[in-house]
mmCIF file of C-alpha atoms in Angstrom:
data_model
loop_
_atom_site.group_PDB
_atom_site.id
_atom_site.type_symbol
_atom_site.label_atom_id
_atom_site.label_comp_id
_atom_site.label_asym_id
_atom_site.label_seq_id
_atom_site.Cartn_x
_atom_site.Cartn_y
_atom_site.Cartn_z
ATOM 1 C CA UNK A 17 -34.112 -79.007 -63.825
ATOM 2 C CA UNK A 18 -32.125 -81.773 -62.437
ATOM 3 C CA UNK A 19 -33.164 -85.436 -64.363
ATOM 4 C CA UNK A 20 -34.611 -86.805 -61.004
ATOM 5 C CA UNK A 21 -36.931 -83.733 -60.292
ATOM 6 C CA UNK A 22 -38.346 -84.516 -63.739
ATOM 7 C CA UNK A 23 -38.600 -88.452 -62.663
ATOM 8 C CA UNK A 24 -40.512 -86.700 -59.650
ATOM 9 C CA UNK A 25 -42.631 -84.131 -61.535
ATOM 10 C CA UNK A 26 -43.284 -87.258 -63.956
ATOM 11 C CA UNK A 27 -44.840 -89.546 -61.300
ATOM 12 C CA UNK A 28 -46.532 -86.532 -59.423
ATOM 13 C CA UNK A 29 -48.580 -85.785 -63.039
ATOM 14 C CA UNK A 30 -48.917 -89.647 -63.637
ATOM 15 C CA UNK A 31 -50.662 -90.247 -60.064
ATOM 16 C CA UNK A 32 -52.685 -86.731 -60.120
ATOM 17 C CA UNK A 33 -54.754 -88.016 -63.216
ATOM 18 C CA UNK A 34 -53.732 -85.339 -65.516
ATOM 19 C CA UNK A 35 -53.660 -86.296 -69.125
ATOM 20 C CA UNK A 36 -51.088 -82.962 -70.402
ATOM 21 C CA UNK A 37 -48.671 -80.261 -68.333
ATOM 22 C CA UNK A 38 -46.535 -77.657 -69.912
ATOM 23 C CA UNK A 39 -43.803 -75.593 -67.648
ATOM 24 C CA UNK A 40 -42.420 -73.018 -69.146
ATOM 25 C CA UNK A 41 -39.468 -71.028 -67.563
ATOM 26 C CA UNK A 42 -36.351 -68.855 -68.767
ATOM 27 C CA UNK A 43 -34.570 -71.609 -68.865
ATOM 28 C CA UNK A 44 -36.584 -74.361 -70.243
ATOM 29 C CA UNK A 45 -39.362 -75.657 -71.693
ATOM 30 C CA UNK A 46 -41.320 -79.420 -70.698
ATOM 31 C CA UNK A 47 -44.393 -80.566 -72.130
ATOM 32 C CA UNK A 48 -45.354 -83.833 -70.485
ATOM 33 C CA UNK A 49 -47.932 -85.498 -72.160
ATOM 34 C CA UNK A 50 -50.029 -88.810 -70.611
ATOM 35 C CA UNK A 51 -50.651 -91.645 -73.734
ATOM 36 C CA UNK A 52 -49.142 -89.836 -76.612
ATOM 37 C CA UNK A 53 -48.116 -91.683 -79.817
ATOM 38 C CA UNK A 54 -44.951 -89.574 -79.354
ATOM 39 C CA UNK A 55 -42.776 -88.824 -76.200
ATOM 40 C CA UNK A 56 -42.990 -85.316 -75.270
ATOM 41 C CA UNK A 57 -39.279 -84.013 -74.901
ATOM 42 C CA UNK A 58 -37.791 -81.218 -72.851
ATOM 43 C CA UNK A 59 -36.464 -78.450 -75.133
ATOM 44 C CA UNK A 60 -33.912 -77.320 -72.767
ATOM 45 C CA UNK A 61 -30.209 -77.464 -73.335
ATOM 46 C CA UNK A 62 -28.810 -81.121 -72.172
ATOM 47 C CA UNK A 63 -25.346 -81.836 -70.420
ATOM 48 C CA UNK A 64 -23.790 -84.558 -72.441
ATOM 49 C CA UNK A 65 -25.116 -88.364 -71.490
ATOM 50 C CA UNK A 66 -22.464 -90.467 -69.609
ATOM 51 C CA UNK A 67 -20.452 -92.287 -71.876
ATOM 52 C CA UNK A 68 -20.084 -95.859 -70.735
ATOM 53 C CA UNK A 69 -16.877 -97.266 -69.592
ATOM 54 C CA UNK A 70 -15.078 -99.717 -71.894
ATOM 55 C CA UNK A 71 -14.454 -102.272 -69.578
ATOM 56 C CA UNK A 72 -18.205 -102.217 -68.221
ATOM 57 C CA UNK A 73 -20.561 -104.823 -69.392
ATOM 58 C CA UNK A 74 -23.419 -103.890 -71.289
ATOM 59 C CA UNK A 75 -26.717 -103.810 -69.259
ATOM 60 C CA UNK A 76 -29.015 -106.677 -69.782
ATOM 61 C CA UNK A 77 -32.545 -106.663 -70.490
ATOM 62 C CA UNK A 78 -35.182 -108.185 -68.063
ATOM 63 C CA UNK A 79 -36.579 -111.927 -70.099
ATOM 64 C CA UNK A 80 -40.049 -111.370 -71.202
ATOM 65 C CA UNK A 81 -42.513 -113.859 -69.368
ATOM 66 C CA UNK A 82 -43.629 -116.572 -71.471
ATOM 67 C CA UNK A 83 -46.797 -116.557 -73.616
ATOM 68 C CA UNK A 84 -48.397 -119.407 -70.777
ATOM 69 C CA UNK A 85 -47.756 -116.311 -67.687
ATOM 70 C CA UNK A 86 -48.843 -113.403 -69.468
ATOM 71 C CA UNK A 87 -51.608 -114.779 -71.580
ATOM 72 C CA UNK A 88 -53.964 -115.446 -68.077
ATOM 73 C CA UNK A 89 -54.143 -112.210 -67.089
ATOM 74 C CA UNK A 90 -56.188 -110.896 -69.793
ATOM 75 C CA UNK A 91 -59.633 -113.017 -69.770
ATOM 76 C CA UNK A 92 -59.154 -112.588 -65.836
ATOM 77 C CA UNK A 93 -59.697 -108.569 -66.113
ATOM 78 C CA UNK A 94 -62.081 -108.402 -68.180
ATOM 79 C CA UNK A 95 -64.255 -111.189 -66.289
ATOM 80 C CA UNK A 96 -63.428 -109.076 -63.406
ATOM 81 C CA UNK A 97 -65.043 -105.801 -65.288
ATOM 82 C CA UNK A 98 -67.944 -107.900 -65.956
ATOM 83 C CA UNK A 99 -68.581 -109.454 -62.820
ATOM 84 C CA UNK A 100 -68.294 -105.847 -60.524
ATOM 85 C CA UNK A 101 -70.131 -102.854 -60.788
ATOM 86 C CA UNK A 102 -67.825 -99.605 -59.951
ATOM 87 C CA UNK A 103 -68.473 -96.762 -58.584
ATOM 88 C CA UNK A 104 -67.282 -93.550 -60.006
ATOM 89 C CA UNK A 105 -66.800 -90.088 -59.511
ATOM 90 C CA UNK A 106 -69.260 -87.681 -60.068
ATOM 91 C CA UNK A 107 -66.829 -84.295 -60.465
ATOM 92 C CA UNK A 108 -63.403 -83.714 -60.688
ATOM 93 C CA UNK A 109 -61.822 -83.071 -57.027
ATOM 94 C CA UNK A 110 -59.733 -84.514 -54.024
ATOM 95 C CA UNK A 111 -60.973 -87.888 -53.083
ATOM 96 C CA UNK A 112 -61.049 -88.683 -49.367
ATOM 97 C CA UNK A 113 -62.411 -91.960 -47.757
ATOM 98 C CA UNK A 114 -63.475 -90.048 -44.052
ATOM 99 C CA UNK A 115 -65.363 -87.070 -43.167
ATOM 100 C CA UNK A 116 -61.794 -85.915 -41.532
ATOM 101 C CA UNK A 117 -58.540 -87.093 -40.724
ATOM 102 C CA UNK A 118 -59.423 -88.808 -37.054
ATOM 103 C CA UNK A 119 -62.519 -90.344 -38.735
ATOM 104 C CA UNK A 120 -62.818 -94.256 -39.728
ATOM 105 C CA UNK A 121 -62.981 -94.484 -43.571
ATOM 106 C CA UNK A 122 -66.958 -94.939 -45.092
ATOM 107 C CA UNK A 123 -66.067 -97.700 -46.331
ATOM 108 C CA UNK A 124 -63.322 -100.607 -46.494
ATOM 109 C CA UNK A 125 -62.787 -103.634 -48.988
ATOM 110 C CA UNK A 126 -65.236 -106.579 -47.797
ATOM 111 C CA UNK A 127 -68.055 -103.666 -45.956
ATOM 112 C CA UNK A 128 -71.848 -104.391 -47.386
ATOM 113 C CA UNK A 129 -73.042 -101.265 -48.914
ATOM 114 C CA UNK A 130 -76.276 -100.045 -49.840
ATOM 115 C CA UNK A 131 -78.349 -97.811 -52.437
ATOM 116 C CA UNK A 132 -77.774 -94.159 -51.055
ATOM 117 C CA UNK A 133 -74.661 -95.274 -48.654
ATOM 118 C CA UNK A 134 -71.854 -92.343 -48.613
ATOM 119 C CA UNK A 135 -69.070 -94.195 -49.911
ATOM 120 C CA UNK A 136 -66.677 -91.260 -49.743
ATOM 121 C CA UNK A 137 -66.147 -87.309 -50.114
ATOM 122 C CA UNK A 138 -65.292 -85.705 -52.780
ATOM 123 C CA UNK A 139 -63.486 -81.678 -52.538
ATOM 124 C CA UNK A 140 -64.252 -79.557 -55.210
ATOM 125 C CA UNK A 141 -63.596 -76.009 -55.094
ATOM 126 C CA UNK A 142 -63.507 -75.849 -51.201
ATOM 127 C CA UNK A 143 -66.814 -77.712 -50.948
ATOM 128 C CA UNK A 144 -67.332 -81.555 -49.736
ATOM 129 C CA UNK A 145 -69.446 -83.470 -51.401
ATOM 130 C CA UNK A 146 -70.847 -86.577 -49.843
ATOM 131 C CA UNK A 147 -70.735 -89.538 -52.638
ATOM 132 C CA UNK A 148 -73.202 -92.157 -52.395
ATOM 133 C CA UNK A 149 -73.511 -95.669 -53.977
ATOM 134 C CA UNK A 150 -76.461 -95.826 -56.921
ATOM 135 C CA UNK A 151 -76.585 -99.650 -56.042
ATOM 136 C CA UNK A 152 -75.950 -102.457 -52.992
ATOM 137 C CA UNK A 153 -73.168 -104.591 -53.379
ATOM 138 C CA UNK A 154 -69.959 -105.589 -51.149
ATOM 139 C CA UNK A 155 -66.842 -103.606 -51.851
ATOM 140 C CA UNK A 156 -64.175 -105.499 -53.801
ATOM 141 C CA UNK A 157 -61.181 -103.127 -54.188
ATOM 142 C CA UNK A 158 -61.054 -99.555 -53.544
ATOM 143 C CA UNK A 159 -59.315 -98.024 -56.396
ATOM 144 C CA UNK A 160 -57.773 -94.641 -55.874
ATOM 145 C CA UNK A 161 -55.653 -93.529 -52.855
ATOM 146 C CA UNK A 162 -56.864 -91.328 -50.339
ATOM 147 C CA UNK A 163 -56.034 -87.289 -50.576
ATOM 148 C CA UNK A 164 -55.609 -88.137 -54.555
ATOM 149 C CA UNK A 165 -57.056 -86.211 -57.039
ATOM 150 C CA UNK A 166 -59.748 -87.849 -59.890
ATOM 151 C CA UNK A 167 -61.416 -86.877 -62.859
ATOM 152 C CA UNK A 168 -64.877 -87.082 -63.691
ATOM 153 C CA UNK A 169 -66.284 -90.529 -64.213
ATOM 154 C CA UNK A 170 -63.074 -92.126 -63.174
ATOM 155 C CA UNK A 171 -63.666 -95.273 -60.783
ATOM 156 C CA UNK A 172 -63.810 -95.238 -57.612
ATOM 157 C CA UNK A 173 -64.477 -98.470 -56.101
ATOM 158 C CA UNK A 174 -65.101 -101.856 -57.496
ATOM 159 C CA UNK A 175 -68.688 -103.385 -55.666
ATOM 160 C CA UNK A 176 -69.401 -106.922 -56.176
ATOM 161 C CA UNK A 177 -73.372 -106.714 -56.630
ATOM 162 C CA UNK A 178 -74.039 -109.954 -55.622
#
């Protein structure tokens, strides 16, 4: 495998919601694991790394932010998990925001929803399952991508109750 079909493979199993993969083949081995302690390595044989050149100047690190930028954005996401309700996913399947392709979505950021509303459809196993909201609110943020795949319990929507 060439290093940017890994990159590829990488950011296919990082926006599919799978937590582990393993690929096996004659020729090599790649377990890709999602929040490990350790960084799962591919067990195939390498090609030696580019050496750099001794006239080239040594890349540079990007300057962390200082304590005053990054230190904001913590009470503000956790006020925002207290302040919206969200709306999660029932099964694991394909998450789609019409009925079909041609269709408007159920729902957009800023619609009023209701108790019962279908929010969105969910595929499992060839079947479509209408999803509706347990409670009223006004959509904040929708959260996951149309056509992606989710796990169970994973959020959906954020829904400002108020």
């Amino acid at each position: 495998m060439k290093p940017q079909e890994i990159q590829e493979l990488i950011d296919f199993i990082s926006k599919s919601g799978l937590d582990e993969v393993n690929i096996e083949t004659s020729d090599f081995k790649i377990a890709v694991k999602k929040h490990s302690a350790a960084p799962a390595a591919p067990e195939a044989p390498r090609a030696a790394a580019p050496q750099a050149l001794p006239h080239a100047p040594a890349p540079q690190a990007p300057a962390p932010l200082p304590a005053e930028q990054a230190a904001p954005a913590a009470p503000k996401a956790s006020d925002e998990s207290k302040r919206y309700k969200e709306v999660k996913s029932p099964m694991i399947g394909t998450f789609y925001r019409s009925a079909n392709p041609d269709s408007p979505s159920f729902v957009n950021v800023g619609d009023t929803i209701k108790a019962g509303q279908t929010v969105c459809i969910i595929e499992a196993m060839k079947l479509f399952n209408e999803i509706e909201a347990d409670f009223g609110g006004t959509i904040v943020k929708v959260l996951v991508d149309n056509a992606s795949p989710v796990e169970y319990d994973q959020p959906l929507f954020l829904v400002d109750p108020a």
